[in-house]
Amino acid sequence: MFLNDEEKKMLDGEYGRATQQAMSMLMALGEIYDVPRMVPISSAHLGGRSYTIGGAEAIEWLQDLLSGGAYCRVFTTYNPGSADLIQYEKMGIPEDLVENQKKMDECYRKMGVYPIGTCLAYMSGNVPLFGEHFSWGGSAGATFVNSVFGARGNREGSPSALAASLTGVTPEYGLHITENRYGKLLVRISGLKFEELSEGDWSALGYFIGRQAGDRTPVVVGLPERLDQETIRAFIAPMPTGGSVGMCHLVGITPEAATKEAAFGGLQPEEETLVGPKGIQRGYELLNTTWNDHIDLVALGCPHVTMAKLRKIAEYMEGKKVHPAVRLWVATSAQIKLIAERMGLVESLEKSGAVVATELCVAPGAPFHHVPGVKTVATDTARGAFFIPGACKVDVRFGDTQKCLEAALTGRWKD
Amino acid sequence: MKFMIKGRKVMGGAGEGEALVSKEPLSFLGGVDPDTGIVVDKQHDLYGKRITGKVLVFPRGKGSTAGPYTIFAMSKRGNAPVAMINLHSEAIIAIGAVMAGIPLVHCLEENPLERIKTGDYVRVNADEGTLEVEVCSGEKGERE
């Protein structure tokens, strides 16, 4: 692999042990993917911030890096973690988990990570622009940035995104390269009444398409000419959980997909598939792990809820009460919560018995298994429903936001 | 009897020890106990074997992307292999090897799963990408 003088200095340890290890890690990735050179990045985002994912070993590794002089070279944010660090007590999250999470966060802060823990990093100031290269863990964000902004990056693991942040470069392979960004699978959407689709439906559809795609970048046609950002997010966030999708071309929306032909780079699709109402139904079926109708906790916020969605949830809950045996958690970023506080939405939601949580992941890094009495969790996105059973060893019910909120009021799931 | 095999470095360094050979991809997270170095995945062909201090020869990693942390933990607790050999490494093993400082070589000129037998003594120079294999496995007949 070709390294420039600065990269060689990093590898030779001139900038300390941490930068050296980071460069060795990127070199190792370069070797296994057969990459000729590094490419500079403008932005990094660290996945795996949750203590429930990395555990004590992750803290140990981060402390080791810190003692070796680790410091971010580019704008870097991180994912939500395993606890709301202020409201944990009333949420039933054990204090030792919170203490461990704080230890982990402290390492990241000392490295210069901007301490805003959200999977919607691109809504919190971490915005890679068209054509820029990035290194992000957290596949929902990476897929959105590739598909909607046209910036370039792969789905990274947590250590490799940190290595890229500490060096400011990443191996140039995969979605960093123009030819690899072209679509491979043509997905024709048909037979759907778009105006009737809920966010849950869009995400079930996205999950199903991710499964069809596998590791092939999908190009979707037959959608309405314009989709709002909320819908786009719901649709593409679960694709990386259905398959190993890191980018999706929405013709007319994705900057590199002005036309279907452009999305395929002038080449023919490898395959074509037709997806309709059955795809949505299948998405729901594949992700529900139980037919038990008893719900212990309703978790909304994978990915984190946006301003508009928080408002809808608050409006629905106005004057209603969460069932005393159920917990309702709405997870979002600190910035969105601040605005919601100014609008009186947080107060109103709290009055209903809901918790508006920040710094909290409600899917792959969630603490459900540490909260007493939680056996079945309801959630309204396919992405959440995919991660929760594996990460937290609890059952999941997956339906639209309305169904989830009804379950929060009654403690029962109604199909 | 001794022979050399040439491969490519993923993580540099040197290490030597007895070979432990598996034909199956290995998940470190959930598959190996970092406190003992023992393979605990009941479906795996190394189930019950201790990988500590061995030159671990296996096709590639699999499983959770949190696997590198297990490799790191195993190393911190003194239970890691001294070196690893893969057919073709993937990101979990490559990243774990760098975090833990375990020499890792892949893409060898000959199939290491066939050429190296459990019990052989292997000297790994990952910086050069070379292995020196001393046959002690008592399976010479099978090898020829």
Coordinates of C-alpha atoms in Angstrom, one line a residue:
Chain A
M1 CA 0.0 0.0 0.0
F2 CA 1.2 3.5 -0.9
L3 CA 1.6 5.8 2.1
N4 CA 2.4 9.5 1.8
D5 CA 5.0 11.1 4.1
E6 CA 2.5 12.1 6.8
E7 CA 0.9 8.7 6.8
K8 CA 4.4 7.0 7.1
K9 CA 5.2 9.2 10.1
M10 CA 2.0 8.1 11.8
L11 CA 2.8 4.4 11.1
D12 CA 6.4 4.9 12.4
G13 CA 5.1 6.3 15.7
E14 CA 6.1 9.9 15.3
Y15 CA 2.7 11.0 16.5
G16 CA 2.6 8.6 19.4
R17 CA 1.5 5.0 20.1
A18 CA -2.3 5.6 19.6
T19 CA -1.9 7.1 16.1
Q20 CA 0.5 4.4 15.2
Q21 CA -2.0 1.7 16.3
A22 CA -4.7 3.5 14.4
M23 CA -2.6 3.5 11.2
S24 CA -1.7 -0.1 11.7
M25 CA -5.4 -1.0 11.9
L26 CA -6.2 0.9 8.7
M27 CA -3.2 -0.8 7.0
A28 CA -4.6 -4.2 8.1
L29 CA -7.9 -3.3 6.6
G30 CA -6.1 -2.1 3.4
E31 CA -4.4 -5.5 3.2
I32 CA -7.5 -7.6 3.6
Y33 CA -9.5 -5.5 1.1
D34 CA -6.4 -5.1 -1.2
V35 CA -6.5 -1.3 -1.2
P36 CA -3.7 0.7 -2.9
R37 CA -3.9 3.9 -0.8
M38 CA -5.6 6.0 1.9
V39 CA -8.1 8.8 1.3
P40 CA -8.5 11.8 3.6
I41 CA -11.9 12.0 5.4
S42 CA -13.7 15.1 6.6
S43 CA -15.9 13.5 9.2
A44 CA -16.0 10.5 11.6
H45 CA -18.8 9.1 13.7
L46 CA -18.2 6.3 16.3
G47 CA -20.6 3.4 16.6
G48 CA -20.4 1.0 19.6
R49 CA -20.4 3.8 22.2
S50 CA -22.8 1.8 24.3
Y51 CA -21.2 0.1 27.3
T52 CA -23.5 -2.9 26.7
I53 CA -21.8 -3.4 23.3
G54 CA -18.1 -2.9 24.1
G55 CA -18.1 -3.7 27.8
A56 CA -15.1 -3.3 30.2
E57 CA -12.7 -4.3 27.3
A58 CA -13.7 -1.3 25.2
I59 CA -13.0 1.1 28.2
E60 CA -9.7 -0.6 28.7
W61 CA -8.8 -0.3 25.0
L62 CA -9.8 3.4 24.9
Q63 CA -7.8 4.2 28.1
D64 CA -4.9 2.5 26.6
L65 CA -5.2 4.6 23.4
L66 CA -5.6 7.8 25.5
S67 CA -2.3 7.0 27.4
G68 CA -0.8 6.6 23.9
G69 CA -1.9 10.2 23.0
A70 CA -5.1 9.5 21.1
Y71 CA -6.8 12.7 19.7
C72 CA -9.3 13.1 16.9
R73 CA -8.0 14.7 13.7
V74 CA -11.4 15.4 12.1
F75 CA -14.9 16.4 13.3
T76 CA -16.1 13.4 15.3
T77 CA -19.3 12.5 17.0
Y78 CA -20.6 9.3 18.6
N79 CA -23.7 7.1 18.8
P80 CA -26.1 7.1 21.7
G81 CA -25.1 4.9 24.7
S82 CA -26.7 2.5 27.1
A83 CA -28.3 5.0 29.5
D84 CA -29.9 8.4 29.9
L85 CA -27.3 9.8 32.2
I86 CA -29.7 12.0 34.1
Q87 CA -33.0 10.2 34.2
Y88 CA -31.7 6.6 34.6
E89 CA -33.1 6.1 38.1
K90 CA -36.8 6.5 37.2
M91 CA -36.1 4.5 34.0
G92 CA -35.0 1.5 36.1
I93 CA -31.5 1.5 34.5
P94 CA -29.0 0.3 37.1
E95 CA -26.4 2.8 38.5
D96 CA -23.4 0.6 37.8
L97 CA -24.3 0.6 34.1
V98 CA -24.5 4.4 34.2
E99 CA -21.1 4.7 35.9
N100 CA -19.5 2.4 33.3
Q101 CA -21.1 4.4 30.5
K102 CA -19.7 7.6 32.0
K103 CA -16.2 6.1 32.2
M104 CA -16.4 5.2 28.5
D105 CA -17.8 8.6 27.5
E106 CA -15.0 10.3 29.4
C107 CA -12.4 8.5 27.2
Y108 CA -14.1 9.7 24.1
R109 CA -14.4 13.3 25.4
K110 CA -10.7 13.4 26.2
M111 CA -10.0 12.3 22.6
G112 CA -11.9 15.4 21.4
V113 CA -15.1 13.7 20.3
Y114 CA -18.0 16.2 20.3
P115 CA -20.2 14.8 23.1
I116 CA -23.5 14.7 21.3
G117 CA -24.7 11.1 21.4
T118 CA -27.1 10.5 18.5
C119 CA -27.5 8.2 15.5
L120 CA -28.8 11.3 13.7
A121 CA -25.3 12.9 13.7
Y122 CA -26.1 14.5 10.4
M123 CA -28.8 16.5 12.2
S124 CA -26.4 17.5 14.9
G125 CA -23.8 19.3 12.9
N126 CA -21.8 16.4 11.6
V127 CA -22.6 16.8 7.9
P128 CA -20.3 15.3 5.3
L129 CA -21.0 17.1 2.0
F130 CA -21.3 15.8 -1.6
G131 CA -18.2 14.0 -2.7
E132 CA -16.5 14.2 0.7
H133 CA -15.2 11.0 2.3
F134 CA -16.3 10.0 5.8
S135 CA -15.8 7.1 8.2
W136 CA -18.9 6.3 10.3
G137 CA -19.9 3.5 12.5
G138 CA -23.7 3.2 12.8
S139 CA -25.1 1.9 9.5
A140 CA -28.3 4.0 9.5
G141 CA -26.4 7.3 9.5
A142 CA -23.7 6.0 7.0
T143 CA -26.4 4.8 4.6
F144 CA -28.3 8.1 4.8
V145 CA -25.2 10.2 4.2
N146 CA -24.2 8.0 1.2
S147 CA -27.7 8.0 -0.3
V148 CA -29.0 11.5 0.4
F149 CA -26.0 13.7 0.6
G150 CA -23.7 11.8 -1.8
A151 CA -20.8 11.8 0.6
R152 CA -18.7 8.6 0.5
G153 CA -18.1 6.1 3.2
N154 CA -18.4 2.4 4.1
R155 CA -20.3 1.0 7.1
E156 CA -17.5 0.9 9.7
G157 CA -17.1 -1.0 12.9
S158 CA -16.4 1.1 16.0
P159 CA -12.6 0.6 16.2
S160 CA -12.0 1.3 12.5
A161 CA -14.1 4.5 12.6
L162 CA -12.0 5.6 15.6
A163 CA -8.8 4.7 13.8
A164 CA -9.9 6.9 10.9
S165 CA -10.7 9.7 13.2
L166 CA -7.3 9.5 14.9
T167 CA -5.5 9.6 11.6
G168 CA -7.8 11.6 9.4
V169 CA -7.7 8.9 6.6
T170 CA -9.3 5.6 5.7
P171 CA -8.4 3.0 3.1
E172 CA -9.9 3.8 -0.3
Y173 CA -12.2 0.9 -1.1
G174 CA -15.9 0.0 -1.3
L175 CA -18.2 3.0 -1.4
H176 CA -15.3 5.5 -1.5
I177 CA -14.8 4.6 -5.2
T178 CA -17.2 5.9 -7.9
E179 CA -17.6 2.6 -9.7
N180 CA -18.5 0.7 -6.5
R181 CA -21.4 3.2 -5.8
Y182 CA -23.3 2.2 -8.9
G183 CA -26.5 0.3 -8.4
K184 CA -26.6 -3.5 -8.9
L185 CA -30.2 -4.4 -8.2
L186 CA -33.3 -2.7 -9.7
V187 CA -36.2 -2.5 -7.3
R188 CA -39.5 -1.6 -8.9
I189 CA -42.1 -0.5 -6.3
S190 CA -45.7 -1.3 -7.4
G191 CA -49.2 -1.5 -6.0
L192 CA -48.7 0.7 -2.9
K193 CA -50.9 3.5 -1.8
F194 CA -48.1 5.8 -0.6
E195 CA -50.3 8.3 1.2
E196 CA -51.6 5.5 3.5
L197 CA -48.2 4.1 4.5
S198 CA -47.1 4.7 8.1
E199 CA -43.5 5.1 9.1
G200 CA -43.5 1.5 10.3
D201 CA -44.7 0.4 6.9
W202 CA -42.0 2.3 5.1
S203 CA -39.4 0.7 7.4
A204 CA -40.8 -2.8 6.9
L205 CA -40.6 -2.2 3.2
G206 CA -37.0 -0.9 3.5
Y207 CA -36.0 -4.0 5.6
F208 CA -37.5 -6.3 3.0
I209 CA -35.6 -4.5 0.2
G210 CA -32.4 -4.8 2.2
R211 CA -33.0 -8.6 2.4
Q212 CA -33.6 -8.8 -1.3
A213 CA -30.5 -6.7 -2.0
G214 CA -28.0 -8.6 0.2
D215 CA -24.7 -7.0 -0.6
R216 CA -25.9 -5.4 -3.9
T217 CA -26.7 -1.6 -3.9
P218 CA -30.4 -1.2 -4.7
V219 CA -31.8 1.3 -7.1
V220 CA -35.4 2.1 -6.3
V221 CA -37.9 3.3 -8.9
G222 CA -41.7 3.8 -8.7
L223 CA -41.6 6.0 -5.6
P224 CA -43.4 9.3 -5.5
E225 CA -41.4 12.0 -7.2
R226 CA -40.7 13.7 -3.9
L227 CA -40.4 12.1 -0.5
D228 CA -40.0 14.1 2.7
Q229 CA -36.8 13.5 4.8
E230 CA -38.7 11.7 7.5
T231 CA -40.0 9.1 5.0
I232 CA -36.6 8.7 3.4
R233 CA -35.0 8.0 6.8
A234 CA -37.7 5.5 7.7
F235 CA -37.3 3.7 4.4
I236 CA -33.5 3.4 4.2
A237 CA -32.4 3.1 7.8
P238 CA -33.4 -0.6 8.1
M239 CA -31.8 -1.5 4.7
P240 CA -28.4 -2.2 6.3
T241 CA -30.0 -4.6 8.8
G242 CA -31.9 -6.6 6.0
G243 CA -28.7 -7.0 4.0
S244 CA -25.2 -5.4 4.0
V245 CA -26.5 -2.4 2.1
G246 CA -24.5 0.8 2.7
M247 CA -26.1 2.9 0.0
C248 CA -29.4 3.0 -1.8
H249 CA -30.2 5.0 -4.9
L250 CA -33.6 6.8 -4.8
V251 CA -34.0 8.0 -8.4
G252 CA -34.6 11.7 -8.5
I253 CA -33.4 12.2 -4.8
T254 CA -29.9 10.6 -4.5
P255 CA -27.5 13.2 -6.0
E256 CA -25.8 10.4 -8.1
A257 CA -29.1 9.1 -9.3
A258 CA -30.7 11.9 -11.4
T259 CA -31.9 9.1 -13.6
K260 CA -32.1 5.3 -13.4
E261 CA -29.3 5.1 -16.0
A262 CA -27.0 7.3 -14.0
A263 CA -27.6 5.2 -10.8
F264 CA -26.4 2.1 -12.7
G265 CA -23.4 4.1 -14.2
G266 CA -24.8 3.3 -17.7
L267 CA -24.6 -0.5 -17.0
Q268 CA -27.4 -3.0 -16.9
P269 CA -28.8 -4.1 -13.5
E270 CA -27.6 -7.5 -12.4
E271 CA -31.2 -8.3 -11.5
E272 CA -34.6 -6.8 -11.3
T273 CA -37.3 -7.3 -8.6
L274 CA -40.8 -6.2 -8.0
V275 CA -41.8 -5.2 -4.5
G276 CA -45.3 -4.3 -3.3
P277 CA -47.7 -4.7 -0.3
K278 CA -46.5 -8.3 0.3
G279 CA -43.0 -6.9 1.0
I280 CA -44.3 -4.8 3.8
Q281 CA -46.3 -7.7 5.3
R282 CA -43.2 -9.9 5.0
G283 CA -41.1 -7.3 6.7
Y284 CA -43.4 -7.2 9.7
E285 CA -43.7 -11.0 9.9
L286 CA -39.9 -11.6 9.7
L287 CA -39.2 -9.2 12.6
N288 CA -41.9 -10.0 15.2
T289 CA -40.5 -12.5 17.6
T290 CA -43.6 -13.2 19.6
W291 CA -47.4 -13.4 19.4
N292 CA -47.6 -12.6 23.1
D293 CA -49.7 -9.5 23.5
H294 CA -48.3 -8.4 26.9
I295 CA -46.0 -5.3 26.5
D296 CA -43.6 -4.2 29.2
L297 CA -41.8 -1.3 27.5
V298 CA -42.5 0.8 24.4
A299 CA -39.3 2.2 22.8
L300 CA -39.5 4.8 20.1
G301 CA -36.3 6.1 18.6
C302 CA -34.3 3.8 16.4
P303 CA -33.1 5.9 14.7
H304 CA -33.6 8.7 17.2
V305 CA -36.9 10.5 16.8
T306 CA -36.8 13.8 14.9
M307 CA -38.4 17.1 15.9
A308 CA -41.5 16.4 13.8
K309 CA -42.0 12.9 15.1
L310 CA -41.6 14.0 18.7
R311 CA -44.3 16.6 18.1
K312 CA -46.6 13.9 16.7
I313 CA -46.0 11.6 19.6
A314 CA -46.6 14.5 22.1
E315 CA -49.9 15.4 20.4
Y316 CA -51.1 11.9 20.5
M317 CA -50.3 11.5 24.2
E318 CA -51.8 14.8 25.1
G319 CA -54.2 14.2 28.1
K320 CA -53.6 10.4 28.1
K321 CA -51.7 8.3 30.6
V322 CA -49.2 5.6 30.1
H323 CA -50.3 2.3 31.7
P324 CA -48.7 2.0 35.2
A325 CA -47.1 -1.3 34.4
V326 CA -45.6 -0.1 31.1
R327 CA -42.7 2.2 30.3
L328 CA -42.7 4.5 27.3
W329 CA -39.3 5.7 26.2
V330 CA -38.9 8.3 23.4
A331 CA -35.2 8.6 22.5
T332 CA -33.8 11.6 20.7
S333 CA -30.8 13.9 20.6
A334 CA -30.1 16.5 23.3
Q335 CA -30.6 19.3 20.8
I336 CA -34.0 18.1 19.7
K337 CA -35.0 17.6 23.4
L338 CA -34.0 21.2 24.1
I339 CA -36.2 22.5 21.3
A340 CA -39.0 20.3 22.5
E341 CA -38.7 21.6 26.0
R342 CA -39.1 25.2 24.7
M343 CA -42.2 24.1 22.9
G344 CA -43.7 22.5 26.1
L345 CA -43.7 19.1 24.4
V346 CA -41.4 17.4 27.0
E347 CA -43.5 18.6 29.9
S348 CA -46.6 17.4 28.2
L349 CA -45.1 14.0 27.5
E350 CA -43.7 13.7 31.0
K351 CA -47.2 14.4 32.4
S352 CA -48.4 11.4 30.4
G353 CA -45.8 9.2 32.1
A354 CA -43.4 9.0 29.1
V355 CA -39.7 9.6 29.4
V356 CA -38.0 11.7 26.7
A357 CA -34.5 10.3 26.9
T358 CA -31.2 11.6 25.5
E359 CA -27.8 9.9 25.0
L360 CA -29.8 6.6 24.9
C361 CA -29.8 4.0 22.2
V362 CA -33.1 2.0 22.1
A363 CA -31.9 -0.8 19.9
P364 CA -28.4 -2.3 19.4
G365 CA -27.0 -0.6 22.5
A366 CA -30.1 -0.5 24.6
P367 CA -30.2 -1.5 28.3
F368 CA -33.6 -3.3 28.2
H369 CA -32.1 -6.5 29.6
H370 CA -30.8 -4.5 32.7
V371 CA -34.2 -3.0 33.5
P372 CA -36.2 -5.2 35.9
G373 CA -39.3 -6.9 34.5
V374 CA -38.8 -6.2 30.8
K375 CA -39.5 -9.3 28.7
T376 CA -41.3 -7.8 25.7
V377 CA -40.5 -4.5 24.0
A378 CA -42.7 -2.8 21.4
T379 CA -41.1 -0.6 18.7
D380 CA -42.2 1.2 15.6
T381 CA -39.2 0.7 13.2
A382 CA -37.8 -2.4 11.4
R383 CA -34.3 -1.3 12.4
G384 CA -35.2 -1.3 16.1
A385 CA -37.1 -4.6 15.7
F386 CA -34.1 -6.2 14.0
F387 CA -31.6 -5.3 16.8
I388 CA -33.6 -5.6 20.0
P389 CA -34.0 -9.4 20.3
G390 CA -30.3 -10.2 19.5
A391 CA -28.8 -7.4 21.5
C392 CA -31.0 -7.5 24.6
K393 CA -32.4 -11.1 24.6
V394 CA -36.0 -9.8 24.9
D395 CA -39.0 -10.3 22.6
V396 CA -40.1 -7.7 20.3
R397 CA -43.4 -6.5 18.8
F398 CA -43.1 -4.4 15.7
G399 CA -45.9 -2.2 14.5
D400 CA -46.5 1.4 13.5
T401 CA -46.2 4.3 16.0
Q402 CA -49.9 4.4 16.7
K403 CA -50.0 0.7 17.7
C404 CA -47.0 1.2 19.9
L405 CA -48.5 4.2 21.7
E406 CA -51.8 2.3 22.1
A407 CA -49.8 -0.5 23.7
A408 CA -48.2 2.0 26.0
L409 CA -51.7 3.1 27.2
T410 CA -53.1 -0.4 27.7
G411 CA -50.1 -2.7 28.2
R412 CA -51.6 -4.9 25.4
W413 CA -50.7 -5.3 21.8
K414 CA -53.6 -5.1 19.4
D415 CA -53.1 -6.1 15.8
Chain B
M1 CA 11.3 -32.2 8.9
K2 CA 10.9 -28.4 8.3
F3 CA 9.4 -26.3 5.6
M4 CA 8.6 -22.7 4.9
I5 CA 5.4 -21.0 3.7
K6 CA 5.2 -17.5 2.5
G7 CA 2.1 -15.3 3.0
R8 CA 1.1 -11.7 3.5
K9 CA 1.2 -9.6 6.7
V10 CA -2.0 -8.3 8.1
M11 CA -0.6 -7.4 11.6
G12 CA 3.2 -7.4 12.1
G13 CA 5.3 -9.0 14.8
A14 CA 6.7 -12.4 15.6
G15 CA 5.5 -15.4 17.6
E16 CA 6.1 -19.1 17.8
G17 CA 4.4 -22.1 19.3
E18 CA 2.4 -25.2 18.7
A19 CA -0.1 -25.1 15.9
L20 CA -3.8 -25.5 16.6
V21 CA -5.6 -26.0 13.3
S22 CA -9.4 -25.6 12.6
K23 CA -11.2 -26.0 9.4
E24 CA -14.1 -23.7 10.5
P25 CA -14.5 -19.9 10.7
L26 CA -14.4 -18.8 14.4
S27 CA -16.5 -16.2 16.3
F28 CA -14.5 -14.8 19.2
L29 CA -17.5 -13.1 20.7
G30 CA -19.5 -15.8 22.3
G31 CA -17.2 -18.5 20.8
V32 CA -14.1 -18.2 23.0
D33 CA -14.0 -17.5 26.7
P34 CA -11.5 -14.6 27.2
D35 CA -10.9 -15.6 30.8
T36 CA -9.6 -19.0 29.9
G37 CA -8.8 -19.0 26.2
I38 CA -11.0 -22.0 25.7
V39 CA -13.3 -22.4 22.7
V40 CA -16.9 -22.6 24.1
D41 CA -18.8 -22.8 20.9
K42 CA -20.3 -26.3 20.9
Q43 CA -20.7 -26.4 17.2
H44 CA -17.0 -25.6 16.5
D45 CA -14.4 -28.2 15.7
L46 CA -12.1 -26.7 18.4
Y47 CA -14.8 -26.9 21.1
G48 CA -13.1 -27.4 24.5
K49 CA -9.6 -26.7 23.2
R50 CA -7.5 -23.9 24.7
I51 CA -6.0 -21.5 22.1
T52 CA -3.7 -19.7 24.6
G53 CA -0.1 -19.6 23.5
K54 CA -0.9 -21.5 20.3
V55 CA -0.4 -20.5 16.7
L56 CA -4.0 -20.5 15.7
V57 CA -4.7 -21.6 12.1
F58 CA -8.3 -21.1 10.9
P59 CA -10.0 -20.0 7.7
R60 CA -11.4 -16.6 8.9
G61 CA -13.5 -14.9 11.6
K62 CA -17.2 -14.6 11.7
G63 CA -20.0 -13.2 14.0
S64 CA -20.4 -9.9 15.8
T65 CA -18.4 -6.8 15.0
A66 CA -17.7 -6.6 18.7
G67 CA -15.4 -9.6 18.3
P68 CA -12.3 -7.5 18.3
Y69 CA -12.9 -6.5 21.9
T70 CA -13.0 -10.2 22.9
I71 CA -9.6 -10.7 21.2
F72 CA -8.2 -7.6 23.0
A73 CA -9.6 -8.8 26.4
M74 CA -8.2 -12.3 25.9
S75 CA -4.7 -10.8 25.2
K76 CA -4.9 -8.4 28.2
R77 CA -5.7 -11.4 30.4
G78 CA -2.8 -13.4 29.0
N79 CA -5.0 -15.9 27.2
A80 CA -4.4 -15.0 23.6
P81 CA -2.8 -17.1 20.8
V82 CA 0.8 -16.1 20.0
A83 CA 0.0 -15.7 16.3
M84 CA -2.8 -16.3 13.9
I85 CA -2.9 -17.7 10.4
N86 CA -6.0 -17.3 8.1
L87 CA -6.9 -18.3 4.6
H88 CA -8.1 -14.8 4.1
S89 CA -8.7 -12.5 7.0
E90 CA -11.8 -10.4 7.4
A91 CA -12.3 -7.2 9.4
I92 CA -13.1 -8.7 12.8
I93 CA -9.9 -10.7 13.0
A94 CA -7.8 -8.1 11.4
I95 CA -8.9 -5.3 13.7
G96 CA -8.8 -7.6 16.8
A97 CA -5.2 -8.6 15.9
V98 CA -4.1 -5.0 15.7
M99 CA -5.9 -4.0 19.0
A100 CA -4.3 -7.0 20.8
G101 CA -0.9 -6.9 19.0
I102 CA -1.2 -10.5 17.7
P103 CA 0.9 -11.2 14.6
L104 CA -1.5 -12.2 11.7
V105 CA -0.6 -13.6 8.3
H106 CA -3.0 -14.6 5.5
C107 CA -3.1 -15.4 1.8
L108 CA -0.4 -18.1 2.0
E109 CA 1.1 -19.7 -1.1
E110 CA -0.1 -23.1 0.1
N111 CA -3.3 -23.9 2.0
P112 CA -2.3 -23.7 5.7
L113 CA -5.3 -25.7 6.8
E114 CA -3.9 -28.6 4.8
R115 CA -0.2 -28.1 5.1
I116 CA 0.0 -27.4 8.9
K117 CA -1.3 -30.0 11.4
T118 CA -2.2 -29.5 15.0
G119 CA 0.9 -30.1 17.1
D120 CA 3.4 -28.8 14.5
Y121 CA 5.8 -26.2 15.8
V122 CA 5.4 -22.9 13.9
R123 CA 7.6 -19.8 13.9
V124 CA 5.7 -16.8 12.5
N125 CA 7.5 -13.8 11.2
A126 CA 4.6 -11.7 10.3
D127 CA 6.7 -8.6 9.3
E128 CA 8.2 -10.8 6.5
G129 CA 4.9 -12.8 6.1
T130 CA 6.8 -16.1 6.6
L131 CA 6.1 -19.2 8.5
E132 CA 8.6 -21.9 9.4
V133 CA 6.8 -25.1 10.2
E134 CA 8.5 -27.9 12.1
V135 CA 6.6 -31.1 11.7
C136 CA 5.9 -32.8 15.0
S137 CA 2.4 -33.8 14.7
G138 CA 3.0 -37.5 14.0
E139 CA 0.8 -37.4 11.0
K140 CA 3.6 -37.4 8.5
G141 CA 2.1 -40.2 6.5
E142 CA -1.1 -38.4 6.0
R143 CA 0.9 -35.3 5.1
E144 CA 2.8 -37.0 2.3

